[in-house]
């Protein structure tokens, strides 16, 4: 997938028009339109502004999420913070010292299952390992926190109940997205100026 397609998909997912995204990151909406259509490629600093405005990492925006060059550095950093030697972590992961060394040096990349094991052993999230964090501006309301607590409680004590909750949420989410997408599409059509 190209960067322009990623920008468009993430923008729509966030419920933003091209104009709103442009305003949020200080870029003309015509430039956003060109990027999305593949008529121009944004520079790295522009990508950073767009990623910040969308509340995602630059890696998600560029599609380079799986090939983050510093993953090995992150593994080494969190291993050291956990007070583990390379040989100890390798033993826990059931890999050779040489394999773990190559991961930490960025020579080879661990598979997804191995990354999850690393996170579990080091007591970190995959987001910590990838250096991807939610937009800090995103705060939950008190009502949202209460719903989250209820959801977790139902999930823990009522497996059938959580299936029903998930079914209803998925259904209503799809309906809401269709409504929102139709509104965004209408706005984008009115934003287009004819070439005379």
PDB file of C-alpha atoms in Angstrom:
ATOM      1  CA  UNK A   1       0.000   0.000   0.000  1.00  0.00           C
ATOM      2  CA  UNK A   2       1.302   3.454  -0.862  1.00  0.00           C
ATOM      3  CA  UNK A   3       1.698   6.302   1.623  1.00  0.00           C
ATOM      4  CA  UNK A   4      -1.142   8.260   0.007  1.00  0.00           C
ATOM      5  CA  UNK A   5      -3.543   5.368   0.480  1.00  0.00           C
ATOM      6  CA  UNK A   6      -2.435   5.033   4.101  1.00  0.00           C
ATOM      7  CA  UNK A   7      -3.032   8.742   4.722  1.00  0.00           C
ATOM      8  CA  UNK A   8      -6.507   8.532   3.193  1.00  0.00           C
ATOM      9  CA  UNK A   9      -7.501   5.347   5.030  1.00  0.00           C
ATOM     10  CA  UNK A  10      -6.270   6.622   8.393  1.00  0.00           C
ATOM     11  CA  UNK A  11      -7.884  10.030   7.839  1.00  0.00           C
ATOM     12  CA  UNK A  12     -11.238   8.428   7.061  1.00  0.00           C
ATOM     13  CA  UNK A  13     -10.855   6.041   9.988  1.00  0.00           C
ATOM     14  CA  UNK A  14     -10.366   9.073  12.253  1.00  0.00           C
ATOM     15  CA  UNK A  15     -13.456  10.735  10.788  1.00  0.00           C
ATOM     16  CA  UNK A  16     -11.611  13.691   9.285  1.00  0.00           C
ATOM     17  CA  UNK A  17     -11.969  15.489   5.976  1.00  0.00           C
ATOM     18  CA  UNK A  18      -8.922  16.507   3.953  1.00  0.00           C
ATOM     19  CA  UNK A  19      -9.540  20.085   5.031  1.00  0.00           C
ATOM     20  CA  UNK A  20      -9.691  19.151   8.729  1.00  0.00           C
ATOM     21  CA  UNK A  21      -6.493  17.105   8.484  1.00  0.00           C
ATOM     22  CA  UNK A  22      -4.748  19.945   6.667  1.00  0.00           C
ATOM     23  CA  UNK A  23      -5.790  22.445   9.328  1.00  0.00           C
ATOM     24  CA  UNK A  24      -4.711  20.134  12.151  1.00  0.00           C
ATOM     25  CA  UNK A  25      -1.208  19.675  10.756  1.00  0.00           C
ATOM     26  CA  UNK A  26      -0.747  23.097   9.141  1.00  0.00           C
ATOM     27  CA  UNK A  27      -0.771  21.853   5.543  1.00  0.00           C
ATOM     28  CA  UNK A  28      -3.036  22.997   2.710  1.00  0.00           C
ATOM     29  CA  UNK A  29      -5.888  20.582   2.005  1.00  0.00           C
ATOM     30  CA  UNK A  30      -4.836  20.642  -1.663  1.00  0.00           C
ATOM     31  CA  UNK A  31      -1.476  19.164  -0.585  1.00  0.00           C
ATOM     32  CA  UNK A  32      -3.260  16.467   1.425  1.00  0.00           C
ATOM     33  CA  UNK A  33      -5.335  15.690  -1.692  1.00  0.00           C
ATOM     34  CA  UNK A  34      -2.153  15.408  -3.830  1.00  0.00           C
ATOM     35  CA  UNK A  35      -0.511  13.093  -1.295  1.00  0.00           C
ATOM     36  CA  UNK A  36      -3.586  10.868  -1.136  1.00  0.00           C
ATOM     37  CA  UNK A  37      -3.838  10.663  -4.913  1.00  0.00           C
ATOM     38  CA  UNK A  38      -0.131   9.865  -5.240  1.00  0.00           C
ATOM     39  CA  UNK A  39       0.612  13.084  -7.142  1.00  0.00           C
ATOM     40  CA  UNK A  40       3.305  14.045  -4.623  1.00  0.00           C
ATOM     41  CA  UNK A  41       5.282  12.382  -1.844  1.00  0.00           C
ATOM     42  CA  UNK A  42       5.488  14.213   1.474  1.00  0.00           C
ATOM     43  CA  UNK A  43       8.895  14.894   3.008  1.00  0.00           C
ATOM     44  CA  UNK A  44       9.800  13.170   6.270  1.00  0.00           C
ATOM     45  CA  UNK A  45       8.982  16.232   8.414  1.00  0.00           C
ATOM     46  CA  UNK A  46       5.608  16.566   6.667  1.00  0.00           C
ATOM     47  CA  UNK A  47       4.915  12.872   7.288  1.00  0.00           C
ATOM     48  CA  UNK A  48       5.637  13.476  10.968  1.00  0.00           C
ATOM     49  CA  UNK A  49       3.106  16.344  11.085  1.00  0.00           C
ATOM     50  CA  UNK A  50       0.463  14.211   9.349  1.00  0.00           C
ATOM     51  CA  UNK A  51       1.160  11.223  11.619  1.00  0.00           C
ATOM     52  CA  UNK A  52       0.884  13.414  14.728  1.00  0.00           C
ATOM     53  CA  UNK A  53      -2.379  14.940  13.476  1.00  0.00           C
ATOM     54  CA  UNK A  54      -3.784  11.443  12.885  1.00  0.00           C
ATOM     55  CA  UNK A  55      -2.512  10.153  16.234  1.00  0.00           C
ATOM     56  CA  UNK A  56      -0.408   7.378  14.693  1.00  0.00           C
ATOM     57  CA  UNK A  57       3.281   6.649  14.348  1.00  0.00           C
ATOM     58  CA  UNK A  58       5.189   7.575  11.231  1.00  0.00           C
ATOM     59  CA  UNK A  59       5.776   3.850  10.735  1.00  0.00           C
ATOM     60  CA  UNK A  60       2.045   3.131  10.556  1.00  0.00           C
ATOM     61  CA  UNK A  61       1.646   5.968   8.085  1.00  0.00           C
ATOM     62  CA  UNK A  62       4.408   4.771   5.786  1.00  0.00           C
ATOM     63  CA  UNK A  63       3.584   1.083   6.102  1.00  0.00           C
ATOM     64  CA  UNK A  64       7.060   0.372   7.500  1.00  0.00           C
ATOM     65  CA  UNK A  65       5.592  -0.807  10.813  1.00  0.00           C
ATOM     66  CA  UNK A  66       7.069  -4.302  10.653  1.00  0.00           C
ATOM     67  CA  UNK A  67      10.547  -3.110   9.700  1.00  0.00           C
ATOM     68  CA  UNK A  68      11.289  -0.556  12.380  1.00  0.00           C
ATOM     69  CA  UNK A  69      15.067  -0.292  12.340  1.00  0.00           C
ATOM     70  CA  UNK A  70      15.437   0.292  16.068  1.00  0.00           C
ATOM     71  CA  UNK A  71      13.541  -2.800  17.270  1.00  0.00           C
ATOM     72  CA  UNK A  72      16.813  -4.440  18.281  1.00  0.00           C
ATOM     73  CA  UNK A  73      17.798  -1.378  20.293  1.00  0.00           C
ATOM     74  CA  UNK A  74      14.438  -1.516  22.054  1.00  0.00           C
ATOM     75  CA  UNK A  75      14.886  -5.201  22.900  1.00  0.00           C
ATOM     76  CA  UNK A  76      18.340  -4.474  24.343  1.00  0.00           C
ATOM     77  CA  UNK A  77      17.062  -1.420  26.251  1.00  0.00           C
ATOM     78  CA  UNK A  78      14.180  -3.270  27.937  1.00  0.00           C
ATOM     79  CA  UNK A  79      16.314  -6.384  28.566  1.00  0.00           C
ATOM     80  CA  UNK A  80      18.883  -4.212  30.351  1.00  0.00           C
ATOM     81  CA  UNK A  81      16.182  -2.380  32.328  1.00  0.00           C
ATOM     82  CA  UNK A  82      14.824  -5.768  33.432  1.00  0.00           C
ATOM     83  CA  UNK A  83      18.317  -6.652  34.694  1.00  0.00           C
ATOM     84  CA  UNK A  84      18.716  -9.620  32.353  1.00  0.00           C
ATOM     85  CA  UNK A  85      21.886 -10.640  30.586  1.00  0.00           C
ATOM     86  CA  UNK A  86      21.673 -11.554  26.927  1.00  0.00           C
ATOM     87  CA  UNK A  87      22.195 -15.236  27.768  1.00  0.00           C
ATOM     88  CA  UNK A  88      19.365 -15.181  30.323  1.00  0.00           C
ATOM     89  CA  UNK A  89      16.814 -13.721  27.908  1.00  0.00           C
ATOM     90  CA  UNK A  90      17.952 -16.082  25.168  1.00  0.00           C
ATOM     91  CA  UNK A  91      17.433 -19.015  27.559  1.00  0.00           C
ATOM     92  CA  UNK A  92      13.882 -17.828  28.418  1.00  0.00           C
ATOM     93  CA  UNK A  93      13.088 -17.442  24.709  1.00  0.00           C
ATOM     94  CA  UNK A  94      14.646 -20.827  23.868  1.00  0.00           C
ATOM     95  CA  UNK A  95      16.894 -19.277  21.206  1.00  0.00           C
ATOM     96  CA  UNK A  96      20.659 -19.190  20.928  1.00  0.00           C
ATOM     97  CA  UNK A  97      22.674 -16.294  22.316  1.00  0.00           C
ATOM     98  CA  UNK A  98      23.796 -15.621  18.745  1.00  0.00           C
ATOM     99  CA  UNK A  99      20.188 -15.278  17.526  1.00  0.00           C
ATOM    100  CA  UNK A 100      19.294 -12.798  20.261  1.00  0.00           C
ATOM    101  CA  UNK A 101      22.519 -10.894  19.593  1.00  0.00           C
ATOM    102  CA  UNK A 102      21.578 -10.624  15.888  1.00  0.00           C
ATOM    103  CA  UNK A 103      18.108  -9.335  16.819  1.00  0.00           C
ATOM    104  CA  UNK A 104      19.596  -6.697  19.101  1.00  0.00           C
ATOM    105  CA  UNK A 105      22.101  -5.643  16.432  1.00  0.00           C
ATOM    106  CA  UNK A 106      19.365  -5.382  13.807  1.00  0.00           C
ATOM    107  CA  UNK A 107      21.002  -8.026  11.621  1.00  0.00           C
ATOM    108  CA  UNK A 108      17.838 -10.134  11.593  1.00  0.00           C
ATOM    109  CA  UNK A 109      14.289  -9.455  12.772  1.00  0.00           C
ATOM    110  CA  UNK A 110      12.424 -11.643  15.269  1.00  0.00           C
ATOM    111  CA  UNK A 111       9.081 -13.090  14.204  1.00  0.00           C
ATOM    112  CA  UNK A 112       5.838 -11.763  15.688  1.00  0.00           C
ATOM    113  CA  UNK A 113       5.467 -14.727  18.064  1.00  0.00           C
ATOM    114  CA  UNK A 114       8.982 -14.113  19.348  1.00  0.00           C
ATOM    115  CA  UNK A 115       8.249 -10.424  19.881  1.00  0.00           C
ATOM    116  CA  UNK A 116       5.196 -11.332  21.955  1.00  0.00           C
ATOM    117  CA  UNK A 117       7.307 -13.711  24.070  1.00  0.00           C
ATOM    118  CA  UNK A 118       9.898 -10.959  24.568  1.00  0.00           C
ATOM    119  CA  UNK A 119       7.149  -8.582  25.724  1.00  0.00           C
ATOM    120  CA  UNK A 120       5.759 -11.150  28.166  1.00  0.00           C
ATOM    121  CA  UNK A 121       9.168 -11.945  29.659  1.00  0.00           C
ATOM    122  CA  UNK A 122      10.184  -8.280  29.934  1.00  0.00           C
ATOM    123  CA  UNK A 123       6.716  -7.260  31.180  1.00  0.00           C
ATOM    124  CA  UNK A 124       6.207  -4.626  28.469  1.00  0.00           C
ATOM    125  CA  UNK A 125       3.623  -4.090  25.753  1.00  0.00           C
ATOM    126  CA  UNK A 126       4.242  -4.540  22.046  1.00  0.00           C
ATOM    127  CA  UNK A 127       3.681  -0.780  21.762  1.00  0.00           C
ATOM    128  CA  UNK A 128       6.596  -0.205  24.152  1.00  0.00           C
ATOM    129  CA  UNK A 129       8.787  -2.444  22.032  1.00  0.00           C
ATOM    130  CA  UNK A 130       7.824  -0.695  18.792  1.00  0.00           C
ATOM    131  CA  UNK A 131       7.874   2.756  20.357  1.00  0.00           C
ATOM    132  CA  UNK A 132       4.275   3.327  19.281  1.00  0.00           C
ATOM    133  CA  UNK A 133       2.021   5.073  21.747  1.00  0.00           C
ATOM    134  CA  UNK A 134      -1.459   6.480  21.586  1.00  0.00           C
ATOM    135  CA  UNK A 135      -1.847  10.189  21.134  1.00  0.00           C
ATOM    136  CA  UNK A 136      -1.441  11.614  24.651  1.00  0.00           C
ATOM    137  CA  UNK A 137      -4.254  14.100  23.894  1.00  0.00           C
ATOM    138  CA  UNK A 138      -6.690  11.188  23.915  1.00  0.00           C
ATOM    139  CA  UNK A 139      -8.311  11.153  27.355  1.00  0.00           C
ATOM    140  CA  UNK A 140     -11.166   8.896  28.457  1.00  0.00           C
ATOM    141  CA  UNK A 141     -14.211  10.524  29.990  1.00  0.00           C
ATOM    142  CA  UNK A 142     -15.480   9.252  33.330  1.00  0.00           C
ATOM    143  CA  UNK A 143     -18.383   7.565  31.535  1.00  0.00           C
ATOM    144  CA  UNK A 144     -15.973   5.835  29.098  1.00  0.00           C
ATOM    145  CA  UNK A 145     -13.875   4.614  32.027  1.00  0.00           C
ATOM    146  CA  UNK A 146     -16.999   3.165  33.684  1.00  0.00           C
ATOM    147  CA  UNK A 147     -17.975   1.372  30.474  1.00  0.00           C
ATOM    148  CA  UNK A 148     -14.454  -0.011  30.155  1.00  0.00           C
ATOM    149  CA  UNK A 149     -14.591  -1.322  33.738  1.00  0.00           C
ATOM    150  CA  UNK A 150     -17.981  -2.939  33.043  1.00  0.00           C
ATOM    151  CA  UNK A 151     -16.668  -4.466  29.826  1.00  0.00           C
ATOM    152  CA  UNK A 152     -13.674  -5.971  31.622  1.00  0.00           C
ATOM    153  CA  UNK A 153     -15.898  -7.301  34.410  1.00  0.00           C
ATOM    154  CA  UNK A 154     -18.309  -8.931  31.940  1.00  0.00           C
ATOM    155  CA  UNK A 155     -15.341 -10.319  30.003  1.00  0.00           C
ATOM    156  CA  UNK A 156     -13.927 -11.920  33.130  1.00  0.00           C
ATOM    157  CA  UNK A 157     -17.113 -13.382  34.618  1.00  0.00           C
ATOM    158  CA  UNK A 158     -19.572 -13.878  31.751  1.00  0.00           C
ATOM    159  CA  UNK A 159     -18.147 -15.347  28.515  1.00  0.00           C
ATOM    160  CA  UNK A 160     -21.618 -15.558  26.925  1.00  0.00           C
ATOM    161  CA  UNK A 161     -22.380 -12.015  27.995  1.00  0.00           C
ATOM    162  CA  UNK A 162     -19.193 -10.647  26.440  1.00  0.00           C
ATOM    163  CA  UNK A 163     -20.040 -12.372  23.159  1.00  0.00           C
ATOM    164  CA  UNK A 164     -23.392 -10.557  23.147  1.00  0.00           C
ATOM    165  CA  UNK A 165     -21.753  -7.212  24.008  1.00  0.00           C
ATOM    166  CA  UNK A 166     -19.170  -7.664  21.243  1.00  0.00           C
ATOM    167  CA  UNK A 167     -21.857  -8.589  18.713  1.00  0.00           C
ATOM    168  CA  UNK A 168     -23.898  -5.480  19.498  1.00  0.00           C
ATOM    169  CA  UNK A 169     -20.836  -3.214  19.530  1.00  0.00           C
ATOM    170  CA  UNK A 170     -19.594  -4.563  16.186  1.00  0.00           C
ATOM    171  CA  UNK A 171     -23.017  -4.132  14.588  1.00  0.00           C
ATOM    172  CA  UNK A 172     -23.497  -0.576  15.892  1.00  0.00           C
ATOM    173  CA  UNK A 173     -19.906   0.354  15.001  1.00  0.00           C
ATOM    174  CA  UNK A 174     -20.444  -0.707  11.381  1.00  0.00           C
ATOM    175  CA  UNK A 175     -23.654   1.330  11.188  1.00  0.00           C
ATOM    176  CA  UNK A 176     -21.980   4.402  12.709  1.00  0.00           C
ATOM    177  CA  UNK A 177     -19.006   4.113  10.301  1.00  0.00           C
ATOM    178  CA  UNK A 178     -21.347   3.924   7.306  1.00  0.00           C
ATOM    179  CA  UNK A 179     -23.145   7.067   8.473  1.00  0.00           C
ATOM    180  CA  UNK A 180     -19.856   8.881   9.087  1.00  0.00           C
ATOM    181  CA  UNK A 181     -18.324   7.752   5.781  1.00  0.00           C
ATOM    182  CA  UNK A 182     -21.371   9.001   3.894  1.00  0.00           C
ATOM    183  CA  UNK A 183     -21.066  12.402   5.609  1.00  0.00           C
ATOM    184  CA  UNK A 184     -17.331  12.649   4.864  1.00  0.00           C
ATOM    185  CA  UNK A 185     -17.904  11.673   1.242  1.00  0.00           C
ATOM    186  CA  UNK A 186     -20.544  14.419   0.892  1.00  0.00           C
ATOM    187  CA  UNK A 187     -18.130  16.990   2.398  1.00  0.00           C
ATOM    188  CA  UNK A 188     -15.300  15.964   0.070  1.00  0.00           C
ATOM    189  CA  UNK A 189     -17.527  16.333  -2.974  1.00  0.00           C
ATOM    190  CA  UNK A 190     -18.453  19.880  -1.949  1.00  0.00           C
ATOM    191  CA  UNK A 191     -14.759  20.704  -1.263  1.00  0.00           C
ATOM    192  CA  UNK A 192     -13.771  19.952  -4.877  1.00  0.00           C
ATOM    193  CA  UNK A 193     -13.481  23.044  -7.045  1.00  0.00           C
ATOM    194  CA  UNK A 194     -13.944  22.623 -10.800  1.00  0.00           C
ATOM    195  CA  UNK A 195     -11.072  23.434 -13.141  1.00  0.00           C
ATOM    196  CA  UNK A 196     -12.388  26.162 -15.450  1.00  0.00           C
TER     197      UNK A 196
END
